[in-house]
Short mmCIF file of C-alpha atoms in Angstrom, two decimals:
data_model
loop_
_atom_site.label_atom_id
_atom_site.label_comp_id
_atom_site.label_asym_id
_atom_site.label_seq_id
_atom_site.Cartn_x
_atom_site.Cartn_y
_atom_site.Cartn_z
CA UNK B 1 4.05 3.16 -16.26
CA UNK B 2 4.99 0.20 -18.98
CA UNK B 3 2.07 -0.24 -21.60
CA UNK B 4 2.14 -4.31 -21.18
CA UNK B 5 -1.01 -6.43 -20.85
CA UNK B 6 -2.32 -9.51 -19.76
CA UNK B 7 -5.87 -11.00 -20.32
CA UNK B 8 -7.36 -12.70 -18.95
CA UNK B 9 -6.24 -11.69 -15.28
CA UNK B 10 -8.03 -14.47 -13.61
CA UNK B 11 -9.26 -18.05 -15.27
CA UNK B 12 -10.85 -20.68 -13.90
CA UNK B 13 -11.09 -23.84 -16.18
CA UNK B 14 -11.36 -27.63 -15.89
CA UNK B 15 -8.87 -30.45 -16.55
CA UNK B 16 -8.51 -30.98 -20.62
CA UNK B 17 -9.51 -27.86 -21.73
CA UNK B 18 -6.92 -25.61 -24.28
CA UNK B 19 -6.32 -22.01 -22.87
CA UNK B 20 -4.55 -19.20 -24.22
CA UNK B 21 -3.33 -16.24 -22.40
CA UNK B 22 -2.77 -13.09 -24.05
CA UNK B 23 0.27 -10.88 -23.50
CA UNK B 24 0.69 -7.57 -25.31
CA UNK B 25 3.04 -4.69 -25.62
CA UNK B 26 2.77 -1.38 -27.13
CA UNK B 27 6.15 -0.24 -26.70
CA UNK B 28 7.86 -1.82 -29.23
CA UNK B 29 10.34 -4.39 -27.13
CA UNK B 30 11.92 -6.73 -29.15
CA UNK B 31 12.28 -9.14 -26.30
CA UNK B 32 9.35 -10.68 -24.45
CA UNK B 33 8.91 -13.59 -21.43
CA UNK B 34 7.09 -15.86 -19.71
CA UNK B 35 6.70 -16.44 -16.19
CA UNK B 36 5.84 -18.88 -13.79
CA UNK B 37 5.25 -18.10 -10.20
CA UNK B 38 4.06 -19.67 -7.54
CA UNK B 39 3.66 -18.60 -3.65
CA UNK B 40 7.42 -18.26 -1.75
CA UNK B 41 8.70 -19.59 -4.89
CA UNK B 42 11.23 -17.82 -7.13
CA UNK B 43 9.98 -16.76 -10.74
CA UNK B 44 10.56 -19.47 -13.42
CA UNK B 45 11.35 -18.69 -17.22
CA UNK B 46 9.53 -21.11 -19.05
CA UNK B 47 9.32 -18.94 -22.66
CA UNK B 48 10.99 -16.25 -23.62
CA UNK B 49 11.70 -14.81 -27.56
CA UNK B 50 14.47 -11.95 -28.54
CA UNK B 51 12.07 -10.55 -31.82
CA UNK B 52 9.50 -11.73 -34.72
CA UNK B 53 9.90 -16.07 -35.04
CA UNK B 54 12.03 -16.41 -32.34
CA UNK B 55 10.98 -18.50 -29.68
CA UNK B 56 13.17 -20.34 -26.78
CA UNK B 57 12.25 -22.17 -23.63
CA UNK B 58 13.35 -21.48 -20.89
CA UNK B 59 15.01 -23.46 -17.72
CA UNK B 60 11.56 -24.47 -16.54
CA UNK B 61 9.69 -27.66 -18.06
CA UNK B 62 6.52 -26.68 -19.22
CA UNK B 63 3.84 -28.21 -21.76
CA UNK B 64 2.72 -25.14 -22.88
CA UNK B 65 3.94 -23.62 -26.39
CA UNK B 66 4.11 -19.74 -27.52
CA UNK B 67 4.57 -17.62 -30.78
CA UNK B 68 5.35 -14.67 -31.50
CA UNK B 69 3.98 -14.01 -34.89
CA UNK B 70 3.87 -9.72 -34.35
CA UNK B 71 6.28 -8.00 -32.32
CA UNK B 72 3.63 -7.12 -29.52
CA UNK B 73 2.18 -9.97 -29.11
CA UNK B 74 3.72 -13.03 -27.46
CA UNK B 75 0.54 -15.83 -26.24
CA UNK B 76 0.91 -18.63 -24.53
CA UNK B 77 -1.04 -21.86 -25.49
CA UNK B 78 -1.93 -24.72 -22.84
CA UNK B 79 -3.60 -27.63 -25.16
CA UNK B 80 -4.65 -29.49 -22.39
CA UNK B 81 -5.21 -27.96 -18.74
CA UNK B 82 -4.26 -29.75 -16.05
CA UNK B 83 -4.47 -29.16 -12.35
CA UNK B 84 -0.55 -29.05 -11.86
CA UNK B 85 -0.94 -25.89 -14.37
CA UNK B 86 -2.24 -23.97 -11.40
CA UNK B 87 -0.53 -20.70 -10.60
CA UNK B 88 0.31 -16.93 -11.68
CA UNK B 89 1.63 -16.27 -15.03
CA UNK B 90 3.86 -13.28 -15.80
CA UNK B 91 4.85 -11.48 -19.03
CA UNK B 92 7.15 -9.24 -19.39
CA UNK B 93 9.30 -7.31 -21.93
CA UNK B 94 12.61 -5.62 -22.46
CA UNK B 95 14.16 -3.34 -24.98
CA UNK B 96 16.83 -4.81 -27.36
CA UNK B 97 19.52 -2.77 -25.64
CA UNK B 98 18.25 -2.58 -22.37
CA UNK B 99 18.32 -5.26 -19.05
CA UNK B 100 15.23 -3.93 -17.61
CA UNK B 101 11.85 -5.94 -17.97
CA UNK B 102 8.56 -4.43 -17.54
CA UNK B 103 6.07 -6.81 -16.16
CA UNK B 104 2.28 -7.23 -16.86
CA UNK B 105 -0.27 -7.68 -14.13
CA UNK B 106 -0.94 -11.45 -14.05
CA UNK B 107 -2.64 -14.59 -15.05
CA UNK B 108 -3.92 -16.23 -12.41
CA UNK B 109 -5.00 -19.71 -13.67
CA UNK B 110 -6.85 -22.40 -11.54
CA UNK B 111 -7.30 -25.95 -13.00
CA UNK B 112 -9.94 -27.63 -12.01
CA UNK R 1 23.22 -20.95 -14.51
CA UNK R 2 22.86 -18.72 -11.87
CA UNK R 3 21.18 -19.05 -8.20
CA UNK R 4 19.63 -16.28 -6.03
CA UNK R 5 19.00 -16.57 -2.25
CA UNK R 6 16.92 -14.39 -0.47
CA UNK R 7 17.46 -15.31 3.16
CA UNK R 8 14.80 -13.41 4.69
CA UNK R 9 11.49 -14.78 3.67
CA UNK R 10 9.37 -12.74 5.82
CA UNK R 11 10.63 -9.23 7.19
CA UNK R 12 8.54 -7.29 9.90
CA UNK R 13 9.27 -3.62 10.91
CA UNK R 14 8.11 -0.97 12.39
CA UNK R 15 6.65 2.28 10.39
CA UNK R 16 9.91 4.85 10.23
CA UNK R 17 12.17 1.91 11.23
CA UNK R 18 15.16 1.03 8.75
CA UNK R 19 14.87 -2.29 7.13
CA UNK R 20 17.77 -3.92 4.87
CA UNK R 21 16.38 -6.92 2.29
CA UNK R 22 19.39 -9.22 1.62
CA UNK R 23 20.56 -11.01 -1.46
CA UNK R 24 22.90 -13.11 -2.53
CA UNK R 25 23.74 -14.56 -5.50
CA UNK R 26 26.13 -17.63 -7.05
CA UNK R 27 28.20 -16.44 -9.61
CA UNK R 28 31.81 -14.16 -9.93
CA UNK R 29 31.36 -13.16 -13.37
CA UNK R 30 30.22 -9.84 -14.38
CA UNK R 31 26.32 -9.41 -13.64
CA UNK R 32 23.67 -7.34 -13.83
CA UNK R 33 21.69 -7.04 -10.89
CA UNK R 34 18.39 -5.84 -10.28
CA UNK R 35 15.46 -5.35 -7.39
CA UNK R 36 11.62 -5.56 -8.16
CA UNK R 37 8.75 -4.73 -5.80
CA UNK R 38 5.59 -6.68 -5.94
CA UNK R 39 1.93 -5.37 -4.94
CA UNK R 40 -0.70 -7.56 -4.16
CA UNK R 41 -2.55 -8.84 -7.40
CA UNK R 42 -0.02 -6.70 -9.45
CA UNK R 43 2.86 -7.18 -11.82
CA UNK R 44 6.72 -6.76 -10.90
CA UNK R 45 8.05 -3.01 -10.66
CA UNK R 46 11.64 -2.13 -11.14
CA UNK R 47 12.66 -0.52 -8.03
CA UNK R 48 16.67 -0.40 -8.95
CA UNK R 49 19.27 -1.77 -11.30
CA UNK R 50 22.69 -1.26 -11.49
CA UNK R 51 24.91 -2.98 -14.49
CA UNK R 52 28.11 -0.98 -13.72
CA UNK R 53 29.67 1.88 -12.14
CA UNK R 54 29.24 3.35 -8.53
CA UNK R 55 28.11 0.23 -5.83
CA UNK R 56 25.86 2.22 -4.79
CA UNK R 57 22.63 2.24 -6.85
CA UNK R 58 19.67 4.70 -5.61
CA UNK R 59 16.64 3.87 -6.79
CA UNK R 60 12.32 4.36 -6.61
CA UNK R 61 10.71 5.02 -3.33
CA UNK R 62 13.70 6.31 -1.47
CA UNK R 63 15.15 2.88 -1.49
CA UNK R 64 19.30 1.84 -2.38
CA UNK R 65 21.07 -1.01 -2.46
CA UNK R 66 24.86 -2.01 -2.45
CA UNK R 67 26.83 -4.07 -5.11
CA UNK R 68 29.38 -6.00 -2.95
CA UNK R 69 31.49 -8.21 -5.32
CA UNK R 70 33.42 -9.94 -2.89
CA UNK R 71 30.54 -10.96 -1.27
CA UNK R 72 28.48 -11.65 -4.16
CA UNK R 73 25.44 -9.49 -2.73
CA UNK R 74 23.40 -7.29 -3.48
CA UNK R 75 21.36 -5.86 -0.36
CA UNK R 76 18.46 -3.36 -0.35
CA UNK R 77 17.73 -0.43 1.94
CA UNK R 78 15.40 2.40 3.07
CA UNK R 79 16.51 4.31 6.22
CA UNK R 80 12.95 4.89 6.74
CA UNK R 81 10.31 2.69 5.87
CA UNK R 82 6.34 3.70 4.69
CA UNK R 83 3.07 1.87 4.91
CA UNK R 84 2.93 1.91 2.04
CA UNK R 85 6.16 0.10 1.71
CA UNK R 86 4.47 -3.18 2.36
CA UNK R 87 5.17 -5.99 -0.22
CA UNK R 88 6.78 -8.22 -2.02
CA UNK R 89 10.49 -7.81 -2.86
CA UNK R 90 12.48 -9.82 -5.71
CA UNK R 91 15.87 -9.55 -6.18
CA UNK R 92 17.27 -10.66 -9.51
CA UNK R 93 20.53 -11.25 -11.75
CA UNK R 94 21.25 -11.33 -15.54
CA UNK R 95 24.64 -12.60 -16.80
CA UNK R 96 23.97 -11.12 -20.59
CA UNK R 97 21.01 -9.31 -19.73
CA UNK R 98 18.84 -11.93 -22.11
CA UNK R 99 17.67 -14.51 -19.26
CA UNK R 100 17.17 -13.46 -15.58
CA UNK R 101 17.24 -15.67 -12.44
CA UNK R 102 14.81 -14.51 -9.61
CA UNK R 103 15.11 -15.15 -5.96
CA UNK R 104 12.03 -17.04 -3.66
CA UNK R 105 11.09 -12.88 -3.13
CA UNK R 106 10.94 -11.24 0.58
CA UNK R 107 7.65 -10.06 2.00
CA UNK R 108 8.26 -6.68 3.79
CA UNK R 109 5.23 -5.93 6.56
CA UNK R 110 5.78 -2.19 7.65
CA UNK R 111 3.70 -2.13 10.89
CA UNK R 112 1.64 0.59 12.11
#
C-alpha cells in the first residue's frame, strides 16, 4: 500500500475564500502531481514537479499555484475559491526511474 | 499530446461472467501503458503496466490486458469476474513516463 496523503478529504467552503490542500509522501518520490477529476471525465494534470523547486503546469488551465519546498510535500493553493473549483483532487507520486504513480485518496472540494 | 478513449462508459456483467474493458489510444510512438482501478471515495490503484516486452501483461486481481500496436489498444480482461470487482477502471498512457494522459474511466457493475 503507497504511504501518500491527502488532507483534507472533504471541504466545503464559500466563494473567495483561499484553500490549501495538503499532499504528502513518505516514500521518497522525486516526482509528484496534481489531479483534477470530475464525474465521466478523464483525469486532468493541472501541476506536476520532477524534485525540490521544480514546478510545471500541466495541460489543464487552472488558477491554483503549488510548491514544492521539501521533497514530500507538494500543496496546492486556491487564493480565491470559486464555484467552478468544484470537484475531486488527486495527488500522486512516482519514483525518478519508475512510470508508476501511486495515488492519494482525494480532495473533494465544494464551492459554495 | 496524446488522447485516450474508453468506449465503454458503463459495463454490466454477470458475477463469474468474463468482461473485457477496451482502450484505445492516439499515438504510434513508443508508450507506456497502464490500467488503474478506482473504489468508491478512494484513490487510483495500479492494476497493470507494461512498458516493454511480452503483449501480454498479467496483473492484480487476476486481471490481463493485451498491448496491440497495430491497433493502438490496450484492452483489459478477467475470465471471471468478482463482486468485488465492481468499479471504476482508467486506462492510461505515458510517452516519457513524466506526464500521463487518462481516459473518461469505465464503470464495471459485476451483478449478483
Amino acid at each position: 500500500e503507497a504511504d501518500i496523503y491527502q488532507t483534507p478529504r472533504y471541504l466545503v467552503i464559500g466563494t473567495g475564500k483561499k484553500i490549501t490542500l495538503e499532499c504528502s509522501q513518505t516514500m521518497g518520490h522525486d516526482k509528484m502531481y496534481w489531479y483534477q477529476q470530475d464525474p465521466g471525465m478523464e483525469l486532468h494534470l493541472i501541476h506536476y514537479s520532477y524534485g525540490v523547486n521544480s514546478t510545471e503546469k500541466g495541460d489543464l488551465s487552472s488558477e491554483s499555484t503549488v510548491s514544492r519546498i521539501r521533497t514530500e510535500h507538494f500543496p496546492l493553493t486556491l487564493e480565491s475559491a470559486r464555484p467552478s473549483h468544484t470537484s475531486q483532487y488527486l495527488c500522486a507520486s512516482s519514483p525518478r526511474w519508475d512510470y508508476e504513480q501511486y495515488f492519494g485518496p482525494g480532495t473533494r472540494l465544494t464551492v459554495t | 499530446a496524446q488522447s485516450v478513449t474508453q468506449l465503454d462508459s458503463q459495463v454490466p456483467v454477470f458475477e463469474e461472467a468474463p468482461v473485457e474493458l477496451r482502450c484505445n489510444y492516439s499515438s504510434s510512438v513508443s508508450v507506456y501503458l497502464f490500467w488503474y482501478v478506482q473504489y468508491p471515495n478512494q484513490g487510483l490503484q495500479l492494476l497493470l503496466k507494461y512498458l516493454s516486452g511480452s503483449t501480454l501483461v498479467k496483473g492484480i486481481n487476476g486481471f490481463e490486458a493485451e498491448f496491440n500496436k497495430s491497433q493502438t489498444s490496450f484492452h483489459l480482461r478477467k475470465p471471471s469476474v468478482h463482486i468485488s470487482d465492481t468499479a471504476e477502471y482508467f486506462c492510461a498512457v505515458s510517452e516519457a513516463g513524466n506526464q500521463f494522459y487518462f481516459g473518461t474511466g469505465t464503470s464495471l457493475t459485476v451483478i449478483p
